[in-house]
């Protein structure tokens, strides 16, 4: 029972981050730190070889560096960049990492188009005016909560990962 609950740690953090990004337009650093700490704990529990940990860390830092370039260009938010890098740590150098980046870009594109279409509506119905988060989504000056696309892609890929297979076998 307890070992089965370990399978939920990763997706639970992702769901919390997605909801916070939707409603507050922010992914707290505490969640990214939680992902990194959980990774370190699971790597220790599963006796992951140091080379694998180093390769995962290299990929994560590479995504972080590339992401900060996108942040500097105003393409991605800083929280989204850190979130994506923390998740990449879990996928390491694997086909799942490529799938994650690909699916994130697909879901992010769909999300962005949906929000841009919402923003074309000149006025929201009056019953939506009390929903502060919805008003933020409608505001052209506010970014897109890309953390939702990142989380959905990661959760979709997660059952195919080494972590899921190893933890479910315990």
PDB file of C-alpha atoms in Angstrom:
ATOM      1  CA  UNK A   1       0.000   0.000   0.000  1.00  0.00           C
ATOM      2  CA  UNK A   2       2.701   2.496   0.983  1.00  0.00           C
ATOM      3  CA  UNK A   3       4.871   1.477  -1.958  1.00  0.00           C
ATOM      4  CA  UNK A   4       1.912   1.920  -4.315  1.00  0.00           C
ATOM      5  CA  UNK A   5       1.427   5.446  -2.998  1.00  0.00           C
ATOM      6  CA  UNK A   6       4.993   6.267  -4.086  1.00  0.00           C
ATOM      7  CA  UNK A   7       3.728   6.029  -7.663  1.00  0.00           C
ATOM      8  CA  UNK A   8       1.477   9.016  -6.972  1.00  0.00           C
ATOM      9  CA  UNK A   9       4.145  11.417  -5.679  1.00  0.00           C
ATOM     10  CA  UNK A  10       5.261  12.608  -9.120  1.00  0.00           C
ATOM     11  CA  UNK A  11       1.792  13.079 -10.672  1.00  0.00           C
ATOM     12  CA  UNK A  12       0.440  14.659  -7.465  1.00  0.00           C
ATOM     13  CA  UNK A  13       3.087  17.393  -7.553  1.00  0.00           C
ATOM     14  CA  UNK A  14       2.385  17.961 -11.257  1.00  0.00           C
ATOM     15  CA  UNK A  15      -1.368  18.303 -10.720  1.00  0.00           C
ATOM     16  CA  UNK A  16      -0.858  20.775  -7.877  1.00  0.00           C
ATOM     17  CA  UNK A  17       1.505  22.826 -10.064  1.00  0.00           C
ATOM     18  CA  UNK A  18      -0.953  22.825 -12.979  1.00  0.00           C
ATOM     19  CA  UNK A  19      -3.813  24.037 -10.793  1.00  0.00           C
ATOM     20  CA  UNK A  20      -1.668  26.744  -9.189  1.00  0.00           C
ATOM     21  CA  UNK A  21      -0.538  27.886 -12.627  1.00  0.00           C
ATOM     22  CA  UNK A  22      -4.142  28.047 -13.834  1.00  0.00           C
ATOM     23  CA  UNK A  23      -5.544  29.865 -10.820  1.00  0.00           C
ATOM     24  CA  UNK A  24      -2.563  31.973  -9.679  1.00  0.00           C
ATOM     25  CA  UNK A  25      -0.389  32.078 -12.834  1.00  0.00           C
ATOM     26  CA  UNK A  26       2.560  30.921 -10.747  1.00  0.00           C
ATOM     27  CA  UNK A  27       4.385  27.656 -10.124  1.00  0.00           C
ATOM     28  CA  UNK A  28       6.003  27.925  -6.691  1.00  0.00           C
ATOM     29  CA  UNK A  29       9.678  27.011  -6.413  1.00  0.00           C
ATOM     30  CA  UNK A  30       8.710  24.721  -3.522  1.00  0.00           C
ATOM     31  CA  UNK A  31       7.056  22.362  -5.997  1.00  0.00           C
ATOM     32  CA  UNK A  32      10.145  22.257  -8.213  1.00  0.00           C
ATOM     33  CA  UNK A  33      12.289  21.603  -5.147  1.00  0.00           C
ATOM     34  CA  UNK A  34       9.859  18.853  -4.111  1.00  0.00           C
ATOM     35  CA  UNK A  35      10.278  17.230  -7.539  1.00  0.00           C
ATOM     36  CA  UNK A  36      14.070  17.321  -7.203  1.00  0.00           C
ATOM     37  CA  UNK A  37      14.020  15.947  -3.645  1.00  0.00           C
ATOM     38  CA  UNK A  38      11.571  13.193  -4.622  1.00  0.00           C
ATOM     39  CA  UNK A  39      13.828  12.309  -7.560  1.00  0.00           C
ATOM     40  CA  UNK A  40      16.853  12.064  -5.242  1.00  0.00           C
ATOM     41  CA  UNK A  41      14.928   9.896  -2.764  1.00  0.00           C
ATOM     42  CA  UNK A  42      13.604   7.577  -5.436  1.00  0.00           C
ATOM     43  CA  UNK A  43      17.021   7.335  -7.087  1.00  0.00           C
ATOM     44  CA  UNK A  44      18.420   6.274  -3.709  1.00  0.00           C
ATOM     45  CA  UNK A  45      15.578   3.805  -3.026  1.00  0.00           C
ATOM     46  CA  UNK A  46      15.984   2.197  -6.453  1.00  0.00           C
ATOM     47  CA  UNK A  47      19.796   2.327  -6.289  1.00  0.00           C
ATOM     48  CA  UNK A  48      19.987   4.225  -9.573  1.00  0.00           C
ATOM     49  CA  UNK A  49      23.558   4.201 -10.935  1.00  0.00           C
ATOM     50  CA  UNK A  50      25.441   7.459 -10.415  1.00  0.00           C
ATOM     51  CA  UNK A  51      26.000   7.716 -14.185  1.00  0.00           C
ATOM     52  CA  UNK A  52      22.232   7.730 -14.773  1.00  0.00           C
ATOM     53  CA  UNK A  53      21.743  10.415 -12.136  1.00  0.00           C
ATOM     54  CA  UNK A  54      24.508  12.502 -13.722  1.00  0.00           C
ATOM     55  CA  UNK A  55      22.979  12.152 -17.189  1.00  0.00           C
ATOM     56  CA  UNK A  56      19.546  13.136 -15.867  1.00  0.00           C
ATOM     57  CA  UNK A  57      21.070  16.130 -14.130  1.00  0.00           C
ATOM     58  CA  UNK A  58      22.883  17.134 -17.334  1.00  0.00           C
ATOM     59  CA  UNK A  59      19.637  16.981 -19.318  1.00  0.00           C
ATOM     60  CA  UNK A  60      17.798  18.952 -16.655  1.00  0.00           C
ATOM     61  CA  UNK A  61      20.470  21.651 -16.594  1.00  0.00           C
ATOM     62  CA  UNK A  62      20.481  21.762 -20.399  1.00  0.00           C
ATOM     63  CA  UNK A  63      16.738  22.309 -20.483  1.00  0.00           C
ATOM     64  CA  UNK A  64      17.095  24.923 -17.756  1.00  0.00           C
ATOM     65  CA  UNK A  65      19.742  26.805 -19.765  1.00  0.00           C
ATOM     66  CA  UNK A  66      17.751  26.595 -23.003  1.00  0.00           C
ATOM     67  CA  UNK A  67      14.595  27.566 -21.147  1.00  0.00           C
ATOM     68  CA  UNK A  68      16.211  30.630 -19.631  1.00  0.00           C
ATOM     69  CA  UNK A  69      17.064  31.684 -23.174  1.00  0.00           C
ATOM     70  CA  UNK A  70      13.377  31.397 -24.026  1.00  0.00           C
ATOM     71  CA  UNK A  71      12.556  33.293 -20.834  1.00  0.00           C
ATOM     72  CA  UNK A  72      14.940  36.086 -21.843  1.00  0.00           C
ATOM     73  CA  UNK A  73      13.141  36.296 -25.195  1.00  0.00           C
ATOM     74  CA  UNK A  74       9.784  36.492 -23.413  1.00  0.00           C
ATOM     75  CA  UNK A  75       8.601  33.189 -24.878  1.00  0.00           C
ATOM     76  CA  UNK A  76       8.269  31.229 -21.609  1.00  0.00           C
ATOM     77  CA  UNK A  77       7.788  32.148 -17.983  1.00  0.00           C
ATOM     78  CA  UNK A  78      10.541  31.476 -15.474  1.00  0.00           C
ATOM     79  CA  UNK A  79       8.340  29.174 -13.408  1.00  0.00           C
ATOM     80  CA  UNK A  80       7.502  27.110 -16.486  1.00  0.00           C
ATOM     81  CA  UNK A  81      11.195  26.795 -17.338  1.00  0.00           C
ATOM     82  CA  UNK A  82      12.113  25.596 -13.846  1.00  0.00           C
ATOM     83  CA  UNK A  83       9.125  23.247 -13.790  1.00  0.00           C
ATOM     84  CA  UNK A  84      10.102  21.690 -17.111  1.00  0.00           C
ATOM     85  CA  UNK A  85      13.714  21.269 -15.984  1.00  0.00           C
ATOM     86  CA  UNK A  86      12.645  19.582 -12.731  1.00  0.00           C
ATOM     87  CA  UNK A  87      10.442  17.169 -14.677  1.00  0.00           C
ATOM     88  CA  UNK A  88      13.210  16.480 -17.221  1.00  0.00           C
ATOM     89  CA  UNK A  89      15.342  15.279 -14.323  1.00  0.00           C
ATOM     90  CA  UNK A  90      12.865  12.419 -13.889  1.00  0.00           C
ATOM     91  CA  UNK A  91      12.923  11.418 -17.561  1.00  0.00           C
ATOM     92  CA  UNK A  92      16.686  11.613 -18.068  1.00  0.00           C
ATOM     93  CA  UNK A  93      18.178  10.741 -21.443  1.00  0.00           C
ATOM     94  CA  UNK A  94      15.400   8.517 -22.745  1.00  0.00           C
ATOM     95  CA  UNK A  95      12.793   8.328 -25.444  1.00  0.00           C
ATOM     96  CA  UNK A  96      10.320   9.475 -22.791  1.00  0.00           C
ATOM     97  CA  UNK A  97      12.224  12.768 -22.491  1.00  0.00           C
ATOM     98  CA  UNK A  98      11.789  13.381 -26.212  1.00  0.00           C
ATOM     99  CA  UNK A  99       8.120  12.413 -26.022  1.00  0.00           C
ATOM    100  CA  UNK A 100       7.717  14.788 -23.076  1.00  0.00           C
ATOM    101  CA  UNK A 101       9.163  17.751 -24.968  1.00  0.00           C
ATOM    102  CA  UNK A 102       7.122  16.899 -28.067  1.00  0.00           C
ATOM    103  CA  UNK A 103       3.845  16.432 -26.179  1.00  0.00           C
ATOM    104  CA  UNK A 104       4.475  19.603 -24.156  1.00  0.00           C
ATOM    105  CA  UNK A 105       4.845  21.596 -27.357  1.00  0.00           C
ATOM    106  CA  UNK A 106       1.661  20.083 -28.820  1.00  0.00           C
ATOM    107  CA  UNK A 107      -0.408  20.640 -25.679  1.00  0.00           C
ATOM    108  CA  UNK A 108       1.124  24.066 -25.175  1.00  0.00           C
ATOM    109  CA  UNK A 109       0.176  25.068 -28.705  1.00  0.00           C
ATOM    110  CA  UNK A 110      -3.403  23.892 -28.244  1.00  0.00           C
ATOM    111  CA  UNK A 111      -3.633  25.666 -24.877  1.00  0.00           C
ATOM    112  CA  UNK A 112      -2.203  28.885 -26.309  1.00  0.00           C
ATOM    113  CA  UNK A 113      -4.624  28.859 -29.260  1.00  0.00           C
ATOM    114  CA  UNK A 114      -7.566  28.224 -26.910  1.00  0.00           C
ATOM    115  CA  UNK A 115      -6.567  31.121 -24.667  1.00  0.00           C
ATOM    116  CA  UNK A 116      -5.969  33.421 -27.635  1.00  0.00           C
ATOM    117  CA  UNK A 117      -9.458  32.565 -28.909  1.00  0.00           C
ATOM    118  CA  UNK A 118     -10.880  33.295 -25.463  1.00  0.00           C
ATOM    119  CA  UNK A 119      -9.117  36.655 -25.493  1.00  0.00           C
ATOM    120  CA  UNK A 120     -10.766  37.561 -28.790  1.00  0.00           C
ATOM    121  CA  UNK A 121     -14.135  37.549 -27.055  1.00  0.00           C
ATOM    122  CA  UNK A 122     -14.555  41.250 -26.212  1.00  0.00           C
ATOM    123  CA  UNK A 123     -16.584  40.778 -23.025  1.00  0.00           C
ATOM    124  CA  UNK A 124     -17.051  37.818 -20.760  1.00  0.00           C
ATOM    125  CA  UNK A 125     -20.577  37.050 -19.538  1.00  0.00           C
ATOM    126  CA  UNK A 126     -21.393  38.679 -16.205  1.00  0.00           C
ATOM    127  CA  UNK A 127     -21.466  35.378 -14.283  1.00  0.00           C
ATOM    128  CA  UNK A 128     -17.750  34.973 -15.065  1.00  0.00           C
ATOM    129  CA  UNK A 129     -16.739  38.360 -13.662  1.00  0.00           C
ATOM    130  CA  UNK A 130     -16.346  37.038 -10.132  1.00  0.00           C
ATOM    131  CA  UNK A 131     -13.811  34.484 -11.338  1.00  0.00           C
ATOM    132  CA  UNK A 132     -10.495  36.282 -10.948  1.00  0.00           C
ATOM    133  CA  UNK A 133      -8.521  33.459 -12.567  1.00  0.00           C
ATOM    134  CA  UNK A 134     -10.750  33.549 -15.640  1.00  0.00           C
ATOM    135  CA  UNK A 135     -10.357  37.306 -15.937  1.00  0.00           C
ATOM    136  CA  UNK A 136      -6.570  36.818 -15.856  1.00  0.00           C
ATOM    137  CA  UNK A 137      -6.813  34.277 -18.665  1.00  0.00           C
ATOM    138  CA  UNK A 138      -8.833  36.802 -20.651  1.00  0.00           C
ATOM    139  CA  UNK A 139      -6.288  39.586 -20.108  1.00  0.00           C
ATOM    140  CA  UNK A 140      -3.924  40.091 -23.078  1.00  0.00           C
ATOM    141  CA  UNK A 141      -1.224  41.421 -20.754  1.00  0.00           C
ATOM    142  CA  UNK A 142      -1.023  38.140 -18.849  1.00  0.00           C
ATOM    143  CA  UNK A 143       0.886  35.136 -20.141  1.00  0.00           C
ATOM    144  CA  UNK A 144      -0.364  31.627 -20.783  1.00  0.00           C
ATOM    145  CA  UNK A 145      -0.341  29.111 -17.884  1.00  0.00           C
ATOM    146  CA  UNK A 146       1.970  26.781 -19.813  1.00  0.00           C
ATOM    147  CA  UNK A 147       2.514  24.693 -16.690  1.00  0.00           C
ATOM    148  CA  UNK A 148      -0.783  22.998 -17.481  1.00  0.00           C
ATOM    149  CA  UNK A 149       0.557  21.691 -20.800  1.00  0.00           C
ATOM    150  CA  UNK A 150       3.839  20.681 -19.159  1.00  0.00           C
ATOM    151  CA  UNK A 151       2.042  18.746 -16.411  1.00  0.00           C
ATOM    152  CA  UNK A 152      -0.407  17.016 -18.768  1.00  0.00           C
ATOM    153  CA  UNK A 153       2.429  15.875 -21.046  1.00  0.00           C
ATOM    154  CA  UNK A 154       4.499  14.585 -18.118  1.00  0.00           C
ATOM    155  CA  UNK A 155       1.556  12.716 -16.600  1.00  0.00           C
ATOM    156  CA  UNK A 156       0.773  11.129 -19.962  1.00  0.00           C
ATOM    157  CA  UNK A 157       4.377   9.939 -20.383  1.00  0.00           C
ATOM    158  CA  UNK A 158       4.904   8.868 -16.745  1.00  0.00           C
ATOM    159  CA  UNK A 159       3.415   5.312 -16.978  1.00  0.00           C
ATOM    160  CA  UNK A 160       5.992   4.469 -19.664  1.00  0.00           C
ATOM    161  CA  UNK A 161       8.969   5.542 -17.556  1.00  0.00           C
ATOM    162  CA  UNK A 162      11.596   3.610 -15.692  1.00  0.00           C
ATOM    163  CA  UNK A 163      10.271   5.087 -12.428  1.00  0.00           C
ATOM    164  CA  UNK A 164       6.745   3.840 -12.892  1.00  0.00           C
ATOM    165  CA  UNK A 165       7.887   0.368 -13.891  1.00  0.00           C
ATOM    166  CA  UNK A 166      10.384   0.065 -11.037  1.00  0.00           C
ATOM    167  CA  UNK A 167       8.131   1.495  -8.333  1.00  0.00           C
ATOM    168  CA  UNK A 168       5.173  -0.637  -9.381  1.00  0.00           C
ATOM    169  CA  UNK A 169       7.399  -3.739  -9.200  1.00  0.00           C
ATOM    170  CA  UNK A 170       8.364  -3.094  -5.548  1.00  0.00           C
TER     171      UNK A 170
END
